[in-house]
XYZ file of C-alpha atoms in Angstrom:
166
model
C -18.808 6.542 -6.536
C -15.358 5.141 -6.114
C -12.418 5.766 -4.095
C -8.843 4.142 -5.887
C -7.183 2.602 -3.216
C -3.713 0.917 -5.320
C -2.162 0.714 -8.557
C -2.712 -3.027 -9.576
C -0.572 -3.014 -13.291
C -0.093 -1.430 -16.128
C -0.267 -2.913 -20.090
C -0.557 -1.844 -23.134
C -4.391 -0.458 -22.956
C -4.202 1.971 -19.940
C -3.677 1.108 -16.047
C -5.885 -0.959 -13.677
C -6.188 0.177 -10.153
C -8.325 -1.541 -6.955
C -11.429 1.123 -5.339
C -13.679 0.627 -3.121
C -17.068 1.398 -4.199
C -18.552 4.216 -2.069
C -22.163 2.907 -1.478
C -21.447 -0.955 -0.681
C -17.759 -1.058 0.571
C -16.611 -3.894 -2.019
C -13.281 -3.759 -3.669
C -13.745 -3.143 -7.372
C -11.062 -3.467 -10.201
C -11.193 -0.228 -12.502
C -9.455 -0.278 -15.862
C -8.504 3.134 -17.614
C -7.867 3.026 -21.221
C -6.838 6.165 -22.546
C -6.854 7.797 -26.251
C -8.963 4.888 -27.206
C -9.221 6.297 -30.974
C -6.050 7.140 -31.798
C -5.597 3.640 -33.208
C -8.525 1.961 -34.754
C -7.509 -2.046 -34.229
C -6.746 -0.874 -30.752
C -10.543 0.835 -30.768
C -11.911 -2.242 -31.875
C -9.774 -4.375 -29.234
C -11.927 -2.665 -26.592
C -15.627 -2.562 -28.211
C -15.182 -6.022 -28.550
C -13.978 -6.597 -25.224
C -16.863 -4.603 -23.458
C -19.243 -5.720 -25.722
C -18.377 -9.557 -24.517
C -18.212 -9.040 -21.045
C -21.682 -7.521 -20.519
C -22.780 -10.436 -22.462
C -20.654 -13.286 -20.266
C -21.793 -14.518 -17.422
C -20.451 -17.041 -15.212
C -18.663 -17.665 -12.146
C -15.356 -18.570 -13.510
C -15.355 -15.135 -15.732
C -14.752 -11.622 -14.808
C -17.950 -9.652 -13.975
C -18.191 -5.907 -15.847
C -20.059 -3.855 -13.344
C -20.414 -0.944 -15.314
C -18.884 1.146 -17.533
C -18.219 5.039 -16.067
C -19.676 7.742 -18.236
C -17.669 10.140 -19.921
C -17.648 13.816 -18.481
C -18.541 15.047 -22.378
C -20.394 12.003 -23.920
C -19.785 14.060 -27.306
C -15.676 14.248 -26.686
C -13.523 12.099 -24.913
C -10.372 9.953 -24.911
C -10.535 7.822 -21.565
C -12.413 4.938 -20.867
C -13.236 3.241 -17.521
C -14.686 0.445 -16.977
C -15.118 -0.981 -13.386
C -15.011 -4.899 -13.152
C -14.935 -7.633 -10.654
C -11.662 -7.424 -8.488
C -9.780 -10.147 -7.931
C -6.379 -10.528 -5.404
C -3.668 -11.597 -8.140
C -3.269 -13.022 -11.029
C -1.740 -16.787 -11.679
C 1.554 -15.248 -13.228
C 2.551 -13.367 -9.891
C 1.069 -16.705 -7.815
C 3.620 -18.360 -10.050
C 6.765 -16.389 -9.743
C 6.102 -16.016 -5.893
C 6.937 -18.161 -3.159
C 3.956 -19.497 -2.243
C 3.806 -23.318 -2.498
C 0.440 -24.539 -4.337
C -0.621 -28.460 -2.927
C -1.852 -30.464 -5.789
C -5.739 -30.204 -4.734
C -4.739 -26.060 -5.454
C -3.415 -26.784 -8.453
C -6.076 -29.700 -9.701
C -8.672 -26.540 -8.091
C -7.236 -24.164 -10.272
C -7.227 -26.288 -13.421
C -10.911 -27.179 -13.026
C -12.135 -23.659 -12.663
C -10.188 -22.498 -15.839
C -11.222 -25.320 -17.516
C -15.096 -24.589 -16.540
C -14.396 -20.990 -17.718
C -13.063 -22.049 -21.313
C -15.783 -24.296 -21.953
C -18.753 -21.816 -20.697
C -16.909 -19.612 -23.694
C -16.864 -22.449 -26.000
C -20.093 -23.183 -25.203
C -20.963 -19.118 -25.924
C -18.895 -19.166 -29.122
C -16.502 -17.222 -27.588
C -12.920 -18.107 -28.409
C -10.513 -15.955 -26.018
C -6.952 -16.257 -27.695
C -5.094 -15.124 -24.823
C -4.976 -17.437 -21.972
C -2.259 -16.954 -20.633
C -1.228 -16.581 -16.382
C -1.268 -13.012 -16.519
C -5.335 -13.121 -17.592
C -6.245 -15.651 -15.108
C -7.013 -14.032 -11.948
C -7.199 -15.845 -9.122
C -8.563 -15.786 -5.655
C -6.937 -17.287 -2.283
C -9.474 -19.373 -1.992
C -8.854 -20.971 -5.603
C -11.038 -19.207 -7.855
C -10.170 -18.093 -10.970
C -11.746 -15.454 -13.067
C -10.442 -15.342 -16.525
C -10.084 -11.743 -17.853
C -8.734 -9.557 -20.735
C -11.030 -10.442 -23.825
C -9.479 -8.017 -26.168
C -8.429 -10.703 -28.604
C -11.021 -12.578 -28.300
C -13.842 -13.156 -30.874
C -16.958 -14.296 -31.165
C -17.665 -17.182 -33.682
C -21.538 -16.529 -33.955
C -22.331 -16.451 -37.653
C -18.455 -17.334 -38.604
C -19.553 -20.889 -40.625
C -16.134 -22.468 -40.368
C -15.772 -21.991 -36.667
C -19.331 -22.713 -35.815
C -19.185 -26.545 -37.252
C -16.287 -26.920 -34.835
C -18.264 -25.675 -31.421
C -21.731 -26.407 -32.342
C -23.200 -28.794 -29.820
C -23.584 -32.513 -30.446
């Protein structure tokens, strides 16, 4: 269903390369993360990741389209899950030489700001914003990504008091 068009980057789960989806001709971001069980905090990492992106929903957020089934459901190593795509990330926006105007910047602080307080507001607290897992669009959009550190507070008592709604 996809065709992989570019290598994007690499980290410490697997690669992430831009496709075009067959059927619609968008650009889609696919992530591969292999021998996902050789480590079991690593394991974990990415359940909760998937598991909180097909729950999040909102504009300022990375969409998961889907997640690509395994050849053998019953034996496999490599994940891939197709998201959103995005045209950089704030860290390369940063170190390039592209000037950002402050009504860029003061766009790009809003939108990240919106996105942090949706998750708040979800009981979601990401614990890695950082430039690198902001993406961001030319048009100023921002879609904040990587929730593998991330945790939900639902049910946690001590970190509820401190986002529950007054």
């Amino acid at each position: 269903n996809y065709e992989c068009e570019k290598l994007l980057g690499t980290g410490s789960y697997g690669s992430v390369v831009m496709a075009i989806q067959k059927s619609t001709g968008k650009k889609v971001a696919i992530k591969r993360m292999e021998n996902i069980f050789d480590d079991e905090i690593d394991c974990k990492r990415i359940l909760r990741e998937v598991t909180l992106l097909r729950k999040l929903k909102h504009p300022f957020v990375v969409e998961l389209i889907e997640i690509l089934e395994p050849n053998n459901p019953s034996n496999f190593e490599t994940l891939y899950v197709v998201m959103e795509y995005a045209e950089s990330d704030l860290k390369k926006v940063l170190k390039s030489s592209i000037h950002l105007g402050l009504l860029h910047i003061q766009t790009i602080m809003y939108n990240i700001l919106c996105a942090i307080k949706y998750l708040h507001e979800s009981n979601v607290i990401h614990r890695d914003i950082k430039p690198a897992n902001i993406l961001v669009n030319e048009d100023c959009t921002v879609k904040l990504c990587d929730f593998g550190l991330a945790r939900s507070v639902t049910g946690v008592e001590s970190a509820s008091v401190i986002f529950s709604k007054k």
